[in-house]
PDB file of C-alpha atoms in Angstrom:
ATOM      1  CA  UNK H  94       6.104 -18.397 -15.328  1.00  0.00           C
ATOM      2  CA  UNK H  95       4.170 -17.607 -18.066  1.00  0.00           C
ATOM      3  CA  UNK H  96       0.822 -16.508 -19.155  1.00  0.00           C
ATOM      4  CA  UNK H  97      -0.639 -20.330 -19.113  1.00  0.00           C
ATOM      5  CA  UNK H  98       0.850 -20.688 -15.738  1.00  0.00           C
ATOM      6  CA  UNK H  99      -0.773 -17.472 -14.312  1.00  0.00           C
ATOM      7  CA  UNK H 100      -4.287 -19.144 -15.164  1.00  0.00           C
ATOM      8  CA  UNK H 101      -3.742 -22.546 -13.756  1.00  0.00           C
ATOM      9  CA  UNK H 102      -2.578 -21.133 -10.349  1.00  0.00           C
ATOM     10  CA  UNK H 103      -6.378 -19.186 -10.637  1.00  0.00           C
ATOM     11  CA  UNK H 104      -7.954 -22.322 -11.041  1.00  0.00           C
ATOM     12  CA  UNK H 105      -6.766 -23.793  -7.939  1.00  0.00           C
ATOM     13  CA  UNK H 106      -9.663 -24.081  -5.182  1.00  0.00           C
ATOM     14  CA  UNK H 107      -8.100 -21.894  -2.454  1.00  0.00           C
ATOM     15  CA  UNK H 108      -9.667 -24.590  -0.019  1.00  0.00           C
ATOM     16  CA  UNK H 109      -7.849 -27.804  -1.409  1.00  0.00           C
ATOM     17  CA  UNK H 110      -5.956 -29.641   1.752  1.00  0.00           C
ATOM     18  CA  UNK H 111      -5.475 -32.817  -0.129  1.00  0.00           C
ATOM     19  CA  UNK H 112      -2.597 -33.717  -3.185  1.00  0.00           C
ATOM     20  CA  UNK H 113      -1.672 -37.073  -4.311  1.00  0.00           C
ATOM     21  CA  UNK H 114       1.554 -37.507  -5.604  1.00  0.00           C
ATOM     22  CA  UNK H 115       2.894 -40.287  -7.937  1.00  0.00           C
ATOM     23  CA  UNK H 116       6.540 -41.006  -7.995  1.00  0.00           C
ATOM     24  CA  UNK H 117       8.969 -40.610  -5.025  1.00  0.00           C
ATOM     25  CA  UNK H 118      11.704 -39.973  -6.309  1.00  0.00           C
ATOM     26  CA  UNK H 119      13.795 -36.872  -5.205  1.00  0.00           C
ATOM     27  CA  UNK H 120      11.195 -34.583  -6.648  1.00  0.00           C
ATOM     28  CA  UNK H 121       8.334 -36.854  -5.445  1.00  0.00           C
ATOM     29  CA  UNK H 122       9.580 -36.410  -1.819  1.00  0.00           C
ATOM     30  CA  UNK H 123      10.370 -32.749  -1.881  1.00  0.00           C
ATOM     31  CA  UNK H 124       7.170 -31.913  -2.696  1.00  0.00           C
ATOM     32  CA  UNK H 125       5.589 -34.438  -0.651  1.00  0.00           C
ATOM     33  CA  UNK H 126       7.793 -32.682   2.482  1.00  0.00           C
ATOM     34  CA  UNK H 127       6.859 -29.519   1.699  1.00  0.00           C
ATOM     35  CA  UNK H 128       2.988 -29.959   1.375  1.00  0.00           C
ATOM     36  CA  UNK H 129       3.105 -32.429   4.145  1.00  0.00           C
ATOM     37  CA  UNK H 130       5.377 -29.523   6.439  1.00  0.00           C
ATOM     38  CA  UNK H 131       2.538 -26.892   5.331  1.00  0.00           C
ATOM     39  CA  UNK H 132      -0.223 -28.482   7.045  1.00  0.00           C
ATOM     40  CA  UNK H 133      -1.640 -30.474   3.474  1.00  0.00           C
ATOM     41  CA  UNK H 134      -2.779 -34.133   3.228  1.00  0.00           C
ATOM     42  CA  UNK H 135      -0.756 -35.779   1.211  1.00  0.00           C
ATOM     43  CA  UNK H 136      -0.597 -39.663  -0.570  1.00  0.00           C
ATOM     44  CA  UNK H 137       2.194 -40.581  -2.021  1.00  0.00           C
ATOM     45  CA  UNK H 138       2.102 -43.431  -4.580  1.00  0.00           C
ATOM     46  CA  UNK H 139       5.264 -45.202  -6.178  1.00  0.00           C
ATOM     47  CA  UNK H 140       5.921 -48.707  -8.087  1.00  0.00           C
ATOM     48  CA  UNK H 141       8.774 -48.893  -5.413  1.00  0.00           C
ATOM     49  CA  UNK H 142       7.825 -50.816  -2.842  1.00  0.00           C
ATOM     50  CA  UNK H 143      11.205 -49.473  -1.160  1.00  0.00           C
ATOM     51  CA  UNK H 144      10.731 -45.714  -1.943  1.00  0.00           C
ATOM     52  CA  UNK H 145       6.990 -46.094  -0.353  1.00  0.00           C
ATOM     53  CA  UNK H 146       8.370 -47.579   2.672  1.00  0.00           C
ATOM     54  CA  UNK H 147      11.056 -44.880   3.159  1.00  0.00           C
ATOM     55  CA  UNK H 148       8.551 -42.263   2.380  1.00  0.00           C
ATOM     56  CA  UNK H 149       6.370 -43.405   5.328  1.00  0.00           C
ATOM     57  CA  UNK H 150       9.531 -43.878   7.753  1.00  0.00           C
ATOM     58  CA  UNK H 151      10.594 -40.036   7.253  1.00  0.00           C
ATOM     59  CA  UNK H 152       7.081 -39.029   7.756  1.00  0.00           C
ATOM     60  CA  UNK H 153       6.535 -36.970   4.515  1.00  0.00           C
ATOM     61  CA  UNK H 154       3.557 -38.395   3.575  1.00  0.00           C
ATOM     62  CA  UNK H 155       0.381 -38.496   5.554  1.00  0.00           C
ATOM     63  CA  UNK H 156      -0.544 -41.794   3.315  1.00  0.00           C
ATOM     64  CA  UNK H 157       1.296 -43.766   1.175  1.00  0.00           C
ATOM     65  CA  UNK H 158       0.522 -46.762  -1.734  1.00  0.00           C
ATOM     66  CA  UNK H 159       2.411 -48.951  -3.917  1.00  0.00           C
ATOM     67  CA  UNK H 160       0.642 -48.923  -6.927  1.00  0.00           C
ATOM     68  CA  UNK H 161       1.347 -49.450 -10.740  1.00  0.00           C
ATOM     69  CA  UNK H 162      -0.025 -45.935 -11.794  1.00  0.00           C
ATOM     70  CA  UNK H 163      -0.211 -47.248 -15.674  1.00  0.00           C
ATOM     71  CA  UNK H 164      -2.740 -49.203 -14.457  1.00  0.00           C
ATOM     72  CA  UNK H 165      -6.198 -46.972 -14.385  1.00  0.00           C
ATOM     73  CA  UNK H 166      -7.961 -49.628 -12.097  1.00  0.00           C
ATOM     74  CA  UNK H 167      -5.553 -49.562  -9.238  1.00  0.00           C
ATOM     75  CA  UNK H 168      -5.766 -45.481  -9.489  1.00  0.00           C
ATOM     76  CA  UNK H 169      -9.498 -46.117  -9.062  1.00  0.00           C
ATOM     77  CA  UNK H 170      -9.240 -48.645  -6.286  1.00  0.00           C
ATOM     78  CA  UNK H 171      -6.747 -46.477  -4.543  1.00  0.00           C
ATOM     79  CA  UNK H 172      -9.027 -43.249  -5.088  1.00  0.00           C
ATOM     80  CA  UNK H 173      -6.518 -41.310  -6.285  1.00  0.00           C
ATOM     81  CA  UNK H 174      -9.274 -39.888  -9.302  1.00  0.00           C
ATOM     82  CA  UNK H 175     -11.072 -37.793  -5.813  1.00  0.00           C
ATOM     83  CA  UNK H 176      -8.154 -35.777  -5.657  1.00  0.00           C
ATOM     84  CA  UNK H 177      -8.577 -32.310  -6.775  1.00  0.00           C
ATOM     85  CA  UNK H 178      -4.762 -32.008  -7.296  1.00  0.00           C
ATOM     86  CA  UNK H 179      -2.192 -34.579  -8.810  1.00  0.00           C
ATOM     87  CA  UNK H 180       1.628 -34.215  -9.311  1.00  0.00           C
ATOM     88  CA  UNK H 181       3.008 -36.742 -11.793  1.00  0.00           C
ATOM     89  CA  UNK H 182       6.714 -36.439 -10.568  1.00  0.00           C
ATOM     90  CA  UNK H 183       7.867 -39.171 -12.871  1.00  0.00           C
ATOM     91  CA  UNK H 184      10.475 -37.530 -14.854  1.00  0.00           C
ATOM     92  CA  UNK H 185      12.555 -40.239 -15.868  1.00  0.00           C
ATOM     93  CA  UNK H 186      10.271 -42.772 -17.175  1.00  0.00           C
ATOM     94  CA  UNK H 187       8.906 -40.550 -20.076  1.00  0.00           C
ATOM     95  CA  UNK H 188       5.807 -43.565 -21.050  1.00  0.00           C
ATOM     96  CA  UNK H 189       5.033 -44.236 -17.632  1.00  0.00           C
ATOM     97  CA  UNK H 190       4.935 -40.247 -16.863  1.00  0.00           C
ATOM     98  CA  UNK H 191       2.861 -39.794 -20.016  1.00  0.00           C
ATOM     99  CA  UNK H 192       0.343 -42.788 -19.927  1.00  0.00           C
ATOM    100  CA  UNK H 193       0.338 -41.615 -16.183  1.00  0.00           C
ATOM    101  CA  UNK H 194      -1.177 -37.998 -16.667  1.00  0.00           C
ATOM    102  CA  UNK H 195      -3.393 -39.689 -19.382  1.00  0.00           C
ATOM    103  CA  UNK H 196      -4.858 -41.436 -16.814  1.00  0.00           C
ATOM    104  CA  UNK H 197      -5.613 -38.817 -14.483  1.00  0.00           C
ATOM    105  CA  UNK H 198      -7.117 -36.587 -16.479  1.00  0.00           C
ATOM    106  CA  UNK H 199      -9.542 -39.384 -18.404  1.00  0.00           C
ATOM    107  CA  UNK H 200     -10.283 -40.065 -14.713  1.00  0.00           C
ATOM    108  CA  UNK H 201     -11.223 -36.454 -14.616  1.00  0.00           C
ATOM    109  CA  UNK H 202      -8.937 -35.171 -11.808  1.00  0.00           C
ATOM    110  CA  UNK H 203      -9.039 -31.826 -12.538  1.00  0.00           C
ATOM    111  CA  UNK H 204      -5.977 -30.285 -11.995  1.00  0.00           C
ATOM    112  CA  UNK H 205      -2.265 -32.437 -13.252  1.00  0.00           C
ATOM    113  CA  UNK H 206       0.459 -31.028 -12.692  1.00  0.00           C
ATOM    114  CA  UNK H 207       3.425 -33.107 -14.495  1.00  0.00           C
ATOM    115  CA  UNK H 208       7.051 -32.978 -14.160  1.00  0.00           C
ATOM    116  CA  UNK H 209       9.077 -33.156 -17.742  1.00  0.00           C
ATOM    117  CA  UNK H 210      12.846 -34.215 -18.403  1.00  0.00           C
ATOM    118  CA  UNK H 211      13.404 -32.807 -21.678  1.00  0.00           C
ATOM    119  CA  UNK H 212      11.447 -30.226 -24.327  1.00  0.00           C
ATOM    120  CA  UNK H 213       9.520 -33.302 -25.944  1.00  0.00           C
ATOM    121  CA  UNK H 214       9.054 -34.686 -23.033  1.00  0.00           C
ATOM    122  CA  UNK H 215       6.911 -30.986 -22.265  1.00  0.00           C
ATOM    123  CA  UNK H 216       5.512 -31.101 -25.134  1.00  0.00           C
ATOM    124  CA  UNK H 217       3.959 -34.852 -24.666  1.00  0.00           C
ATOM    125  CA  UNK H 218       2.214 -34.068 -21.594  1.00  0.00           C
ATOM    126  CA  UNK H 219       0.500 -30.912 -22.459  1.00  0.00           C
ATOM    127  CA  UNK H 220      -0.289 -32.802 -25.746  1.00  0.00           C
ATOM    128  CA  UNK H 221      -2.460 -35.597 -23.409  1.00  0.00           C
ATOM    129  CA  UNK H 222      -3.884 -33.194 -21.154  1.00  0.00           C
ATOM    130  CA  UNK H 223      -1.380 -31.916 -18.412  1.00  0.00           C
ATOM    131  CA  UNK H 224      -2.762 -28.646 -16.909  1.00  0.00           C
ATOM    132  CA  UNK H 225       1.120 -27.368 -15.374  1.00  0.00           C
ATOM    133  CA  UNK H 226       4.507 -28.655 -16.499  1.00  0.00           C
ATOM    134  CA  UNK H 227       7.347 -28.145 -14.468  1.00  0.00           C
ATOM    135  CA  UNK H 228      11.056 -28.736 -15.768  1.00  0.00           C
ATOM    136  CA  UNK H 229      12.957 -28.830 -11.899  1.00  0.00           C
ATOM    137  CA  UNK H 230      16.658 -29.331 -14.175  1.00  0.00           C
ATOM    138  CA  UNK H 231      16.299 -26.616 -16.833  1.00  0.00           C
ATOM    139  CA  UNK H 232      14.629 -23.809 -14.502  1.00  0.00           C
ATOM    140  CA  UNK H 233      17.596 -24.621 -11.832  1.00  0.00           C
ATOM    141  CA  UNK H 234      20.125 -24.691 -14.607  1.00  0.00           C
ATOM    142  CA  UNK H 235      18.550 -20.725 -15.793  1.00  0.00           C
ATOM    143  CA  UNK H 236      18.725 -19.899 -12.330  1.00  0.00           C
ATOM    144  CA  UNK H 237      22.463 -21.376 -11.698  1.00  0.00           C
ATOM    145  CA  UNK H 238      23.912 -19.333 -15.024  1.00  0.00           C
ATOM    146  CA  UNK H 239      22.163 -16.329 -13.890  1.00  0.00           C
ATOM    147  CA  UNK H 240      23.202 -16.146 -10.122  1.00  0.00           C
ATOM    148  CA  UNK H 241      26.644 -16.484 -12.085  1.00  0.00           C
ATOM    149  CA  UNK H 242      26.187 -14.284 -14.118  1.00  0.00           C
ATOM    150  CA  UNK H 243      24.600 -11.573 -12.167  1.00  0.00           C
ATOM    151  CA  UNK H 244      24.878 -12.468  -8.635  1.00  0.00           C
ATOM    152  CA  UNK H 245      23.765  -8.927  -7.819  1.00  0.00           C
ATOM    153  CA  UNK H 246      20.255 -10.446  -8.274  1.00  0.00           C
ATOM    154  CA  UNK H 247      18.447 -12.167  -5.559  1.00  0.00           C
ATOM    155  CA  UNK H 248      15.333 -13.352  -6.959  1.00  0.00           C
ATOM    156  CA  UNK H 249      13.539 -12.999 -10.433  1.00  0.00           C
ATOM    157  CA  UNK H 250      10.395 -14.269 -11.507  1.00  0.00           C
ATOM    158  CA  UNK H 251       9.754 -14.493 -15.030  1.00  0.00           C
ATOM    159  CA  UNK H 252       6.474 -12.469 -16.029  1.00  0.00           C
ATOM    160  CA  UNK H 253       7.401 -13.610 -19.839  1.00  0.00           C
ATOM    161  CA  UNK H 254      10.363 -14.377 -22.135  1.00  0.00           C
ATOM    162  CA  UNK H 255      11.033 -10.661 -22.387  1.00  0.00           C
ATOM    163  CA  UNK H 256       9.783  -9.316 -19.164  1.00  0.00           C
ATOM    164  CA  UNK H 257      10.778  -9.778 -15.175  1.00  0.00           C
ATOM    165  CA  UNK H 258      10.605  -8.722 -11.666  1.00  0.00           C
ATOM    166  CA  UNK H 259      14.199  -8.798  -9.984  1.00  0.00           C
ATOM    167  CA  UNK H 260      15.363  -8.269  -6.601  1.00  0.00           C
ATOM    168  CA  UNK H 261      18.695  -7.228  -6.489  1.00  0.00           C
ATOM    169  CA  UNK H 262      21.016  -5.442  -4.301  1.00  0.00           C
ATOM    170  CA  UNK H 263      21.560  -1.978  -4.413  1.00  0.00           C
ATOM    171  CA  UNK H 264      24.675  -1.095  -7.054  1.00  0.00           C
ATOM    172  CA  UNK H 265      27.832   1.478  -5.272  1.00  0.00           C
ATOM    173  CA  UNK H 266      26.591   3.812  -8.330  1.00  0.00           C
ATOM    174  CA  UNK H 267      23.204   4.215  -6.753  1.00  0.00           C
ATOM    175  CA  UNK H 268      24.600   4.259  -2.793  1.00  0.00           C
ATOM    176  CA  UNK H 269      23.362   8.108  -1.251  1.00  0.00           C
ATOM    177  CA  UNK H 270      21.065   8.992  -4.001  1.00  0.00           C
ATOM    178  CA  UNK H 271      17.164   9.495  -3.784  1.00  0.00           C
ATOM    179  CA  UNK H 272      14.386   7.418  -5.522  1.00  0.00           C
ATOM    180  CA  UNK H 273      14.177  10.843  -7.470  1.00  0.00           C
ATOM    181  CA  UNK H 274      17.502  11.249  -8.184  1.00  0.00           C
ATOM    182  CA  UNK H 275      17.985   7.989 -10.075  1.00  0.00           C
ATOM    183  CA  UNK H 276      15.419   8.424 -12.823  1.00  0.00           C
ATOM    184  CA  UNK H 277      14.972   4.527 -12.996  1.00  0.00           C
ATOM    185  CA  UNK H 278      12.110   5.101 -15.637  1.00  0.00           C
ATOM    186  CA  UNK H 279      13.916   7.997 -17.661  1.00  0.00           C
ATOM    187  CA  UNK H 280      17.419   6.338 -17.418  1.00  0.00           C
ATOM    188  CA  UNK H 281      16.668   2.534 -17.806  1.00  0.00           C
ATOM    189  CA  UNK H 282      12.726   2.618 -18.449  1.00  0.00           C
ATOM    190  CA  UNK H 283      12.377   0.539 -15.317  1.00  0.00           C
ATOM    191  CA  UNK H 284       9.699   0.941 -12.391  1.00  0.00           C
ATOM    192  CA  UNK H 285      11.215   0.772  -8.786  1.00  0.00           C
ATOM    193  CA  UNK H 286       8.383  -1.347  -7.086  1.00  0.00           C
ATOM    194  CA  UNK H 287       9.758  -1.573  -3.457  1.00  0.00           C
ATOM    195  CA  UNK H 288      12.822  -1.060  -1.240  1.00  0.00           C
ATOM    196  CA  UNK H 289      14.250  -2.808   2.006  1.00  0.00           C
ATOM    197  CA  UNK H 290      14.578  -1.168   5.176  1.00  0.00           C
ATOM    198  CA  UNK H 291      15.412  -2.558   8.601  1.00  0.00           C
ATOM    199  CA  UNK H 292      15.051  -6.053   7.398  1.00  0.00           C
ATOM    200  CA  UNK H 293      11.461  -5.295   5.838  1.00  0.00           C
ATOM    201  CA  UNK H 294      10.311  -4.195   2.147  1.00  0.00           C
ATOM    202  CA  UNK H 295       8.529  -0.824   1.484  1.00  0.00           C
ATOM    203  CA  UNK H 296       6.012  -0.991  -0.889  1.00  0.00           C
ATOM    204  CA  UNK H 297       6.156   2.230  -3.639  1.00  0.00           C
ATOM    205  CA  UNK H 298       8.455   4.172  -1.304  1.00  0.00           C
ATOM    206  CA  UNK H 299       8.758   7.727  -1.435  1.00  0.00           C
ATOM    207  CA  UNK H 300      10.414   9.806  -4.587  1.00  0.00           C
ATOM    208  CA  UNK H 301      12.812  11.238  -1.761  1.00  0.00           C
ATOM    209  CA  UNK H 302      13.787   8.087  -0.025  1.00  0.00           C
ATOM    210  CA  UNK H 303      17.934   6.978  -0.361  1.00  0.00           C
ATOM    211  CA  UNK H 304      19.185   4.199  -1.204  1.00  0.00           C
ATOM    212  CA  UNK H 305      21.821   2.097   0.933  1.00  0.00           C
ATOM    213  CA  UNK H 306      24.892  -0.165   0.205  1.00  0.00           C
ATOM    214  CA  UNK H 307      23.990  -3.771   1.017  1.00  0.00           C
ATOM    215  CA  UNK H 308      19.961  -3.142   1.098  1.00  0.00           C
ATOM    216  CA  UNK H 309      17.922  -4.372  -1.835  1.00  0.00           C
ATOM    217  CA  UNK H 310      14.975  -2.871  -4.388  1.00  0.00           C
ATOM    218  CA  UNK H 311      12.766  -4.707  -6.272  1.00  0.00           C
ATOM    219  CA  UNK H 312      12.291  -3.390 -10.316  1.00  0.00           C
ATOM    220  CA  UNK H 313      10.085  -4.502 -12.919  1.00  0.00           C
ATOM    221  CA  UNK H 314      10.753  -3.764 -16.866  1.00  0.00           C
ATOM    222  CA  UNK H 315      12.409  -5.338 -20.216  1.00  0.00           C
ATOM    223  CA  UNK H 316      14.749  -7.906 -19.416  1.00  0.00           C
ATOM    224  CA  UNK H 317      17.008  -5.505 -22.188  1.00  0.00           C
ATOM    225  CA  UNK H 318      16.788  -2.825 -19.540  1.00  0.00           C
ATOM    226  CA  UNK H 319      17.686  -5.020 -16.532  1.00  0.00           C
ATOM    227  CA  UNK H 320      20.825  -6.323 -17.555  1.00  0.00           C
ATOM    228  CA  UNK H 321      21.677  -2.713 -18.312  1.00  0.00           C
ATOM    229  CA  UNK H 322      21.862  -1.725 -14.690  1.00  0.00           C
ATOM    230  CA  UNK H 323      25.454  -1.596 -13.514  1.00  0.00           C
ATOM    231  CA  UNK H 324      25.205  -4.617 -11.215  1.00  0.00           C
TER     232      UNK H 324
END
């Protein structure tokens, strides 16, 4: 996640219960389940007469259209313009996705979020007005090498190209020794930002605290300085 990211998650209206969704497709439907499993009204839209049908029998959608979204008169019929959130989640169809997103934001929906299949693809949509673009296959594919890579790693999130937060596990070399003891800052110019315990995380724990085999910590820093840690 970077920097442009950061700012369209702050422009989200904390009390938005409503997303439409155009495309269900396998990324269509998994967000459609998830919003719909959180509580969110959801509308699900696809050209599919099939896919809209199937959508409704699971019961991922609260609502569900067939609808041409090229077409901005049938968006405007359906209402899908009062949404405060969209998700374009036509990858694979890179004019349709495209003139798509076009169309939502000229129908001034006011926050797109688009799903790209390649770097042009990216590029196209933030080029007509796409507020978020996700890219589900590459970020899976960076998160596949590097849980093969390092598999001592748990989680990361990407605070820029250079810099992350990781969970990982704790390494043998650091089994036994205090917060203190380690030097994280001195030694690998990282800040130790929590540690588990008994199933839970503690927040900035205490210089004197030791570390245990099989628990995890959670460091920020240079992505240099991670992948010097001997994990």
């Amino acid at each position: 996640m970077n920097l442009s990211s950061l700012g369209f998650f702050r422009s989200l209206r904390k009390d938005n219960h409503q997303f439409a969704v155009i495309g269900l497709g396998r990324f269509g439907r998994a967000v459609c389940s998830t919003l719909h499993k959180l509580g969110y009204q959801v509308l699900g839209t696809d050209i599919d007469e099939k896919r809209v049908f199937d959508a409704l029998t699971d019961q991922i959608v609260g609502h569900a259209l067939q609808l041409d979204s090229t077409e901005p008169a049938a968006l405007k019929e359906a209402g899908i313009f009062e949404f405060d959130t969209v998700i374009v989640a036509i990858g694979n169809y890179i004019q349709e996705s495209i003139i798509t997103t076009l169309n939502m934001k000229e129908g001034g929906v006011p926050h797109v979020v688009a799903k790209a299949s390649s770097e042009v693809h990216r590029k196209l949509l933030l080029r007509v007005g796409a507020d978020h673009v996700v890219f589900p296959e590459y970020e899976a594919g960076c998160s596949l090498a590097r849980s093969l890579t390092k598999p001592s790693i748990l989680e990361r999130f990407d605070l820029d190209p250079d810099h992350s937060i990781v969970e990982l596990i704790v390494p043998d070399e650091f089994h036994g020794k205090t917060i203190s003891e380690l030097q994280l800052r001195n030694r690998y110019g990282l800040n130790l930002l929590a540690v588990s315990h008994d199933g839970k995380f503690q927040i900035n724990p205490y210089p004197n605290q030791r570390l245990e085999r099989g628990s995890a910590i959670v460091v920020i820093g240079c992505n240099k300085d991670i992948d010097r840690l001997p994990i």
